[in-house]
Tab-separated table of C-alpha atoms and ligand atoms in Angstrom:
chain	number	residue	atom	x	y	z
A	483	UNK	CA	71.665	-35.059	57.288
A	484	UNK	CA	68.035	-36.086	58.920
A	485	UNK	CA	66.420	-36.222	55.418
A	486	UNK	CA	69.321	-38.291	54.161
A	487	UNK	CA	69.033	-40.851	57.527
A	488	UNK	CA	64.964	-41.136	56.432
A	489	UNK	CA	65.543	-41.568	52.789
A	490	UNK	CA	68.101	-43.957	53.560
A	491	UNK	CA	65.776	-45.899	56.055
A	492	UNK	CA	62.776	-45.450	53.634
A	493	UNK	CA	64.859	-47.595	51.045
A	494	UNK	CA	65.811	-50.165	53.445
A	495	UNK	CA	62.234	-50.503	54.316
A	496	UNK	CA	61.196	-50.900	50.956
A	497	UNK	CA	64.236	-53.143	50.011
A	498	UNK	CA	63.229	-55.689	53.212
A	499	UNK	CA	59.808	-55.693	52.303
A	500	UNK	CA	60.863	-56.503	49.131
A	501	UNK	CA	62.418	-59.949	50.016
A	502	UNK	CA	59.919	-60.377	52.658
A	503	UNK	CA	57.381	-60.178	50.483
A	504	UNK	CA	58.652	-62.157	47.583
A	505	UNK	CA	57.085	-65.602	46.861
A	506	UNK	CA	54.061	-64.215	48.407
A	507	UNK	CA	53.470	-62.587	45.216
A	508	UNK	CA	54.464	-65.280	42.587
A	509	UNK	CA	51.110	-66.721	41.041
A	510	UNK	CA	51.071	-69.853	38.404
A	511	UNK	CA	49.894	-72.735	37.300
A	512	UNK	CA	51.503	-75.991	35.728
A	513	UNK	CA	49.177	-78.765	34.188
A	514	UNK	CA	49.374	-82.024	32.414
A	515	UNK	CA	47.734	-83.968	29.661
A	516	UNK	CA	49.275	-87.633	30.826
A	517	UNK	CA	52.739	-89.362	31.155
A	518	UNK	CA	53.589	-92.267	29.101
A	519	UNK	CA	54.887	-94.357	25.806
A	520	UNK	CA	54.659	-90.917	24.008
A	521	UNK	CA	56.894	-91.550	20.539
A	522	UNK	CA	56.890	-90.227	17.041
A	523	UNK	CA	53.697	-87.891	17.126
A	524	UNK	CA	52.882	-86.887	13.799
A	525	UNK	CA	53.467	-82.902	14.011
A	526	UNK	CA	49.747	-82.187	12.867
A	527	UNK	CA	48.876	-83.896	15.712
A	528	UNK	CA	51.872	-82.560	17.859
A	529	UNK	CA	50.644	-79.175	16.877
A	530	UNK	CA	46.936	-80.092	18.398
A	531	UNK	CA	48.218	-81.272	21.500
A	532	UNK	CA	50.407	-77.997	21.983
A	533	UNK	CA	47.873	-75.752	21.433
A	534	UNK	CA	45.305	-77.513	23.371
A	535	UNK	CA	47.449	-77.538	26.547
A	536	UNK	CA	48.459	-73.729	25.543
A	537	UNK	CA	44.439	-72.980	25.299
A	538	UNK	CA	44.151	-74.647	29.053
A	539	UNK	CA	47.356	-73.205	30.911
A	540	UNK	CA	46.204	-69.664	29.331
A	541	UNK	CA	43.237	-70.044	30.572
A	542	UNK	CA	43.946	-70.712	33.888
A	543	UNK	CA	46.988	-68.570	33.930
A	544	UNK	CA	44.403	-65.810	33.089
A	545	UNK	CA	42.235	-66.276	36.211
A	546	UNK	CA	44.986	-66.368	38.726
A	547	UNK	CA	46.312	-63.009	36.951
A	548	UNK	CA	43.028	-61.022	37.289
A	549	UNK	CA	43.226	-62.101	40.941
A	550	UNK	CA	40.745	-65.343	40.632
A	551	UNK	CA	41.353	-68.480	43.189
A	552	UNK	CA	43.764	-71.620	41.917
A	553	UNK	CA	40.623	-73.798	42.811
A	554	UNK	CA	38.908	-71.578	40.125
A	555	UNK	CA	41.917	-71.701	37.965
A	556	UNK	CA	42.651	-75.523	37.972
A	557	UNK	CA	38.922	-76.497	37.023
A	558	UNK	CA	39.423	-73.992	34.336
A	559	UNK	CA	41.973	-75.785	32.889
A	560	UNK	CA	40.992	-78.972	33.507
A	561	UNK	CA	37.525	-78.373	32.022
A	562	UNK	CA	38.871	-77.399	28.289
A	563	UNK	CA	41.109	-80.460	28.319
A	564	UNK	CA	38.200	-82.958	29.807
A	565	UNK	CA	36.337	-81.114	26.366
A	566	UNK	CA	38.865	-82.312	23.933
A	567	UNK	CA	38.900	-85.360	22.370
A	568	UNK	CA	42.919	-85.710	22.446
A	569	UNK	CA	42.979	-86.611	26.357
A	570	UNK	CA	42.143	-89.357	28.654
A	571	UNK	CA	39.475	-87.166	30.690
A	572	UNK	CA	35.803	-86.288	29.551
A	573	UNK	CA	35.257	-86.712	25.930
A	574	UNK	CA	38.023	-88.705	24.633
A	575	UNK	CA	38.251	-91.110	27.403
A	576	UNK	CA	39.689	-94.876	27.585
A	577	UNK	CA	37.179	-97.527	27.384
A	578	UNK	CA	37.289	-100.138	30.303
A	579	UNK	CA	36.999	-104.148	29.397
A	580	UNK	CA	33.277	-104.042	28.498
A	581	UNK	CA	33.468	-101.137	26.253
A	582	UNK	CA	32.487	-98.029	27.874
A	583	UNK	CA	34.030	-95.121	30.083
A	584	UNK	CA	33.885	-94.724	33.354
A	585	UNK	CA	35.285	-91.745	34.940
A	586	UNK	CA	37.533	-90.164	38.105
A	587	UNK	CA	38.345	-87.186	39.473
A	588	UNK	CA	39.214	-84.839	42.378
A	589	UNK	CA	40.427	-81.612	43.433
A	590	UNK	CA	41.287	-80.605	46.736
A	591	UNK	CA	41.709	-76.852	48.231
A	592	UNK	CA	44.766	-76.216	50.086
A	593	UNK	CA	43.970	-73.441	52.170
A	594	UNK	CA	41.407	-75.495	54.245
A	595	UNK	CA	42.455	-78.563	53.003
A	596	UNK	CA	39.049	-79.410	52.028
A	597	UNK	CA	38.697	-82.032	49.227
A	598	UNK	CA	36.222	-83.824	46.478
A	599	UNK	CA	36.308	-86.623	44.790
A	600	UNK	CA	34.074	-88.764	42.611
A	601	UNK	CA	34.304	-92.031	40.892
A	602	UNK	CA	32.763	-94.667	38.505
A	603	UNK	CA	31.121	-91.446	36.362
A	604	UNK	CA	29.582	-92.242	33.313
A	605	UNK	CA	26.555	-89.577	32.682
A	606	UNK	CA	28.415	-86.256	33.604
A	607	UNK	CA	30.450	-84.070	31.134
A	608	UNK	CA	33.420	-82.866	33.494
A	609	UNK	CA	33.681	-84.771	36.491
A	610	UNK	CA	35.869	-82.364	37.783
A	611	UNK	CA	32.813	-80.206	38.527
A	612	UNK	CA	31.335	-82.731	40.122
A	613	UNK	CA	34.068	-83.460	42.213
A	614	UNK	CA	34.549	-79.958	42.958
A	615	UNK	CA	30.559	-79.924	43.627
A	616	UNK	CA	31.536	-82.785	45.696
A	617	UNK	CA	33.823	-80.769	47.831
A	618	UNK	CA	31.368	-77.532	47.948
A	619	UNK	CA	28.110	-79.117	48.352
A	620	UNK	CA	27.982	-82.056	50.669
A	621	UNK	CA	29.955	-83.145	53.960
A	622	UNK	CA	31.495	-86.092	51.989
A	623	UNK	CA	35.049	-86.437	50.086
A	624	UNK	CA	34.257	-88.944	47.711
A	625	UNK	CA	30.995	-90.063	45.784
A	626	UNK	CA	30.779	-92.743	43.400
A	627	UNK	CA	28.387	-93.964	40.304
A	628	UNK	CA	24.569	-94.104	40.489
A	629	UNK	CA	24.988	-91.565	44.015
A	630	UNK	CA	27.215	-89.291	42.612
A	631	UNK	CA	25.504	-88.888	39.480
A	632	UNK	CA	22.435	-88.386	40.734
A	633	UNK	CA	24.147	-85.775	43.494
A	634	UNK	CA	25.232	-84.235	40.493
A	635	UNK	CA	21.183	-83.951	38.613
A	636	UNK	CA	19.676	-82.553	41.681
A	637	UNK	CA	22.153	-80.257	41.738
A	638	UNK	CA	21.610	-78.763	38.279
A	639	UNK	CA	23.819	-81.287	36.540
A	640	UNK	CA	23.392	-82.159	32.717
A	641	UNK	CA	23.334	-85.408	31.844
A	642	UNK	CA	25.276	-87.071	28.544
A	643	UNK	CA	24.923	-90.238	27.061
A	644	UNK	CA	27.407	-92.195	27.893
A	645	UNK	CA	27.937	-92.422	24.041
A	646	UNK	CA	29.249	-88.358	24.017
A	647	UNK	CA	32.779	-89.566	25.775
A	648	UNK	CA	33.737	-92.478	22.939
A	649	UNK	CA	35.999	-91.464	19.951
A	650	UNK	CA	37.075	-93.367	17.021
A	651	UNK	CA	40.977	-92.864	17.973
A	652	UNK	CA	39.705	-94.347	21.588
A	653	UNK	CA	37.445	-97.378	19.797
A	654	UNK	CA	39.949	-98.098	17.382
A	655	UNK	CA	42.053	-98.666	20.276
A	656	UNK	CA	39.823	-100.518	22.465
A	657	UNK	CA	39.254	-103.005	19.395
A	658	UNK	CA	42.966	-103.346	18.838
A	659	UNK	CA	43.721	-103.648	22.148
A	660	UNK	CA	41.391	-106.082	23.117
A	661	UNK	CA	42.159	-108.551	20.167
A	662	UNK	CA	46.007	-108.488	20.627
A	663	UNK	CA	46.330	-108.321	24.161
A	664	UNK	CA	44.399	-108.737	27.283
A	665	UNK	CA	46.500	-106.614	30.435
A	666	UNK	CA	46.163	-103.135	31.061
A	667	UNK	CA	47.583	-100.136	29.554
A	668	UNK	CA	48.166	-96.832	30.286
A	669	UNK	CA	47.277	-94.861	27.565
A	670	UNK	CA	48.630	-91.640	28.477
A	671	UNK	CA	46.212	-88.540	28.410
A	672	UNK	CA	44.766	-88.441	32.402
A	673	UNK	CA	45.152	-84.415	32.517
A	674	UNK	CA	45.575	-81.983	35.506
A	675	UNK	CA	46.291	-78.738	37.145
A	676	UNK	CA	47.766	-77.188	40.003
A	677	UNK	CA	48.194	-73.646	40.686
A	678	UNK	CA	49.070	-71.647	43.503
A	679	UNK	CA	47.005	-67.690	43.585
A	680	UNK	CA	47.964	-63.796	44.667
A	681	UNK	CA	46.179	-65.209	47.970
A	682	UNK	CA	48.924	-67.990	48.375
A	683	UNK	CA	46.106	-70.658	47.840
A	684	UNK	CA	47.055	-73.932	46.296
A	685	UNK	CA	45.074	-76.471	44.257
A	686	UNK	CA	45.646	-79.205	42.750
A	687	UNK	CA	43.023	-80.996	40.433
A	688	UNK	CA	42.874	-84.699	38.313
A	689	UNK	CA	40.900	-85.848	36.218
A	690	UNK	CA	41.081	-89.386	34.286
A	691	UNK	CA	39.269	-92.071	32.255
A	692	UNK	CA	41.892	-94.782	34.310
A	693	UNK	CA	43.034	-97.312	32.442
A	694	UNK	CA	42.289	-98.509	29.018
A	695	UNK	CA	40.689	-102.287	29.317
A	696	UNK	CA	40.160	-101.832	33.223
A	697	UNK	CA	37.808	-103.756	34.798
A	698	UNK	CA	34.582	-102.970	34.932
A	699	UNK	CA	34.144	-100.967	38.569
A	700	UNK	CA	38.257	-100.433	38.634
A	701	UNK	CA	39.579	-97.420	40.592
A	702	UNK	CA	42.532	-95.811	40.319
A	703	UNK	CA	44.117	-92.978	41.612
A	704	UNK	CA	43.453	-89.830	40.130
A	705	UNK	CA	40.035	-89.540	42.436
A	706	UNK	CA	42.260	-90.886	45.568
A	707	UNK	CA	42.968	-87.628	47.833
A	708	UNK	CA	46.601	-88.209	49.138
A	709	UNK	CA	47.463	-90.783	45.645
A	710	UNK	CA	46.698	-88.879	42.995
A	711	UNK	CA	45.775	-85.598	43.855
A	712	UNK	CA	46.861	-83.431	47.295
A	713	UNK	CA	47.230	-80.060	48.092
A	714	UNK	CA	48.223	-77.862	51.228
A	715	UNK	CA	49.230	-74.638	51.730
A	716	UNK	CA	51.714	-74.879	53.767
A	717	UNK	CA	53.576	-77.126	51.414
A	718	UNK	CA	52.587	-77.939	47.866
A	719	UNK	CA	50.125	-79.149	45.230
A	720	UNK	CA	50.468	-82.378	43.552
A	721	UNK	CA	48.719	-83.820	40.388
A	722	UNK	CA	49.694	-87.186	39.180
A	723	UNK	CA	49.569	-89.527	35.813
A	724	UNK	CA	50.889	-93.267	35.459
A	725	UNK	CA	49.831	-96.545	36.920
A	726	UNK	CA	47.057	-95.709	39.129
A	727	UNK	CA	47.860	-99.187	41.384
A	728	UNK	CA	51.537	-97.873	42.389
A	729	UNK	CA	50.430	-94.051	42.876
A	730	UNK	CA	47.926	-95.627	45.516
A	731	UNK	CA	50.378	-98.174	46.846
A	732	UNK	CA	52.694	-95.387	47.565
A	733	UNK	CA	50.410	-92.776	48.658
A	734	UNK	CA	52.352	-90.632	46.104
A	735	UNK	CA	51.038	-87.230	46.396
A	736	UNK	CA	50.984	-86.604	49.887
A	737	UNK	CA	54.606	-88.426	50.235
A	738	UNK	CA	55.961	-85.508	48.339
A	739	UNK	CA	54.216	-83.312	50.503
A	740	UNK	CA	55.070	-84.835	53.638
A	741	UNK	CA	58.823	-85.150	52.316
A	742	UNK	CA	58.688	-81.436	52.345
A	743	UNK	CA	56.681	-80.606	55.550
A	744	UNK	CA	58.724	-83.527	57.913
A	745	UNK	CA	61.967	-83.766	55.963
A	746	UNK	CA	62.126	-79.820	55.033
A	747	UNK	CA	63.052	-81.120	51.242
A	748	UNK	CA	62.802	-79.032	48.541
A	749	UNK	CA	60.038	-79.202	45.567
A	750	UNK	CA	62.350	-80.789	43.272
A	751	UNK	CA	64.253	-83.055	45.767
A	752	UNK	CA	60.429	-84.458	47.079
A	753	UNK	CA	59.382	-85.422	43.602
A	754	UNK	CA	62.636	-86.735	42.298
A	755	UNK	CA	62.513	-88.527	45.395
A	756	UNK	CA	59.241	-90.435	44.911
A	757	UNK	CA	59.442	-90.596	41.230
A	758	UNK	CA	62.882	-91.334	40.221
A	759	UNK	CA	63.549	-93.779	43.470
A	760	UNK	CA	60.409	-95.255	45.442
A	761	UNK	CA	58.349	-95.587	42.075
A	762	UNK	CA	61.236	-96.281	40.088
A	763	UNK	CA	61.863	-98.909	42.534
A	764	UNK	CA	58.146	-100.982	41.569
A	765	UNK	CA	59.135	-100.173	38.237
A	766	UNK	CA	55.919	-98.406	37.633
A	767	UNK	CA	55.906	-95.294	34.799
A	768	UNK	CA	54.465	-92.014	35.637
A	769	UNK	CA	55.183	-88.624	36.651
A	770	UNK	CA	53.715	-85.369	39.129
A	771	UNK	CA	53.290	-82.544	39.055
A	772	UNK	CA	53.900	-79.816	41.627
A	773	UNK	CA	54.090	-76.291	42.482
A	774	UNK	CA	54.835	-75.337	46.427
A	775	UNK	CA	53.958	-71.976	48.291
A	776	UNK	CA	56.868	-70.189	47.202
A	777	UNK	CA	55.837	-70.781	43.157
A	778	UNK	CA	58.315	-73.394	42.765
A	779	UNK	CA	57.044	-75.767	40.400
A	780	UNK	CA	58.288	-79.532	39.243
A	781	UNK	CA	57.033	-81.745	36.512
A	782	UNK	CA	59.538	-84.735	36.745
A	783	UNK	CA	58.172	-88.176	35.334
A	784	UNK	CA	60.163	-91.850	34.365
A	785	UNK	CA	58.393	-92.031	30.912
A	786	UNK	CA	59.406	-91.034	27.379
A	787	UNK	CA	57.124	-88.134	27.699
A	788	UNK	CA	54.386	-86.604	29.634
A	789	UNK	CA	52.077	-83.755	28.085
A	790	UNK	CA	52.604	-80.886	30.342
A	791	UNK	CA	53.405	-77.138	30.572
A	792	UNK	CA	53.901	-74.332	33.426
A	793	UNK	CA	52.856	-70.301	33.610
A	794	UNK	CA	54.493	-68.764	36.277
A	795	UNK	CA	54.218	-64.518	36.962
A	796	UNK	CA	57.938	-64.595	36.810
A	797	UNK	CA	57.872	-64.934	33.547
A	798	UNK	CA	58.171	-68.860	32.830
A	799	UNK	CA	56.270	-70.100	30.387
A	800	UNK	CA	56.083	-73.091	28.389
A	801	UNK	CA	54.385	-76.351	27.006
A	802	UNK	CA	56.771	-79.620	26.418
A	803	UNK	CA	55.794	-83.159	25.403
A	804	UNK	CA	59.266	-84.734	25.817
A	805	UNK	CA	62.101	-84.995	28.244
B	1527	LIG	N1	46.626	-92.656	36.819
B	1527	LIG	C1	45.531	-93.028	35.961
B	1527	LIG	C2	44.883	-94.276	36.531
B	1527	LIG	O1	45.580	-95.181	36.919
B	1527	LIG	C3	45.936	-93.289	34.548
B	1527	LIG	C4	46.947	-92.355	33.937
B	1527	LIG	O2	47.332	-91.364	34.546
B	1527	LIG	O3	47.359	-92.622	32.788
B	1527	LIG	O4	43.688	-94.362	36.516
């Protein structure tokens, strides 16, 4: 009768531990290559964009498994799609009105909530490392241009010409563009990552060319902590895409945090919030996204499509383009 009153409580123990412990032990990531006009994609090039964002979420997915950080995890990520030519970030960048890239970025560390962010880059091959370097190296938050760059060579930096980040798809562009029209345009392809570890870390990380035919010295959000990038452990991490000048305006990111840490909403009701209402509301197109302590994640956005796709230990798994 004793043995059967321990065995019994032994089970109970291990059942409430269990539930106590679950969400504490859900790890993933969720990235994205850009929200926007995203419509008939030829499949070659369909195919390329799915396996590229595969390659990244993989990646990063891989580090948080073997019990790496998400600030590790989200660079990861972020790095391999900053190194293809199919996104708006590193190599394949949007040109701004006098014909040459200049790039943003940030990451921020949501145990500490600790942050980096540089802006104005056009020398370094993944600004995300320098924002990250940013973050690690120097009591700032946020370095731009000539500083940050040459932050970035005393530190061990290598320096590209600024040549390396232009494409033909992205000068093709640039030269249609500029003949036909003269306003900005979101040309989707800004990429990031959040990810939440075993340690119940978050990060979130952005990284961005802006805007194609910005103005020379334009920044936009994706290197604004709080816009376009936020993360905090008690709450969420946030990566955004869209029209930079909104996502500032409304402090995007950290809204959806707040919304959860003041107004105890949900993941999902916090981003459908902000997206589908307030920034519906300026009529501006974008989209987050967003994975909170427990390993909820969210990827909601107002446009026809935003490149994107989540790896969660629970099993989820998946890369989408459309709604
Ligand atoms: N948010 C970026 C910017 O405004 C652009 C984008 O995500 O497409 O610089």
């Amino acid at each position: 009768m004793k043995r059967l009153a321990i065995l019994t409580g032994m089970i109970f123990c291990c059942f409430i531990f269990n539930v106590v412990n679950y969400g504490q032990d859900k790890f993933g990531i969720v990235i994205h290559g850009g929200a926007g006009v995203i419509k008939d994609l030829p499949a070659e090039l369909e195919k390329q964009y799915k396996s590229k964002l595969s390659e990244a979420l993989e990646a990063g997915y891989k580090i948080l498994e073997s019990g790496g950080s998400s600030l590790d995890a989200v660079t990861k990520a972020i790095n391999i799609m900053e190194d293809s030519p199919l996104f708006n970030a590193g190599k394949g960048a949007v040109l701004n009105d006098l014909g040459f890239a200049e790039l943003d970025a940030s990451i921020m560390d949501g145990h500490n909530l600790r942050a980096g962010a540089v802006a104005g880059i056009r020398h370094i091959k993944n600004p995300i490392n320098l924002a990250r370097l940013v973050m690690e190296k120097s009591p700032h938050v946020m370095m731009i241009g000539q500083g940050a760059e040459e932050f970035a060579i005393k530190n061990g930096f290598e320096m590209v010409d600024s040549t390396y980040f232009i494409t033909e798809r992205r000068l093709e562009q640039y030269i249609r563009m500029k003949k036909f029209r003269d306003s900005l345009e979101a040309v989707k392809g800004t990429v990031g990552a959040v990810a939440l570890d075993k340690n119940g870390n978050l990060a979130a990380g952005t990284s961005t060319g802006g805007m194609m035919l910005k103005k020379f010295g334009r920044v936009g959000d994706s290197p604004i902590i709080g816009a376009g990038t936020y993360a905090n452990n008690n709450t969420c991490a946030v990566s955004a895409t869209g029209h930079g000048e909104f996502f500032i305006r409304l402090g995007v990111a950290k809204d959806i945090s707040d919304l959860i840490e003041y107004k105890n909403m949900s993941l999902i009701e916090a981003t459908d919030t902000v997206i589908y209402k307030k920034l519906a509301a300026f009529k501006a197109d974008g989209g987050v996204i967003a994975i909170d302590k427990y390993g909820n994640y969210a990827m909601p956005f107002n446009t026809s499509g935003m490149f994107r796709g989540v790896k969660i230990s629970n099993g989820i798994n998946e890369v989408k383009i459309y709604k």
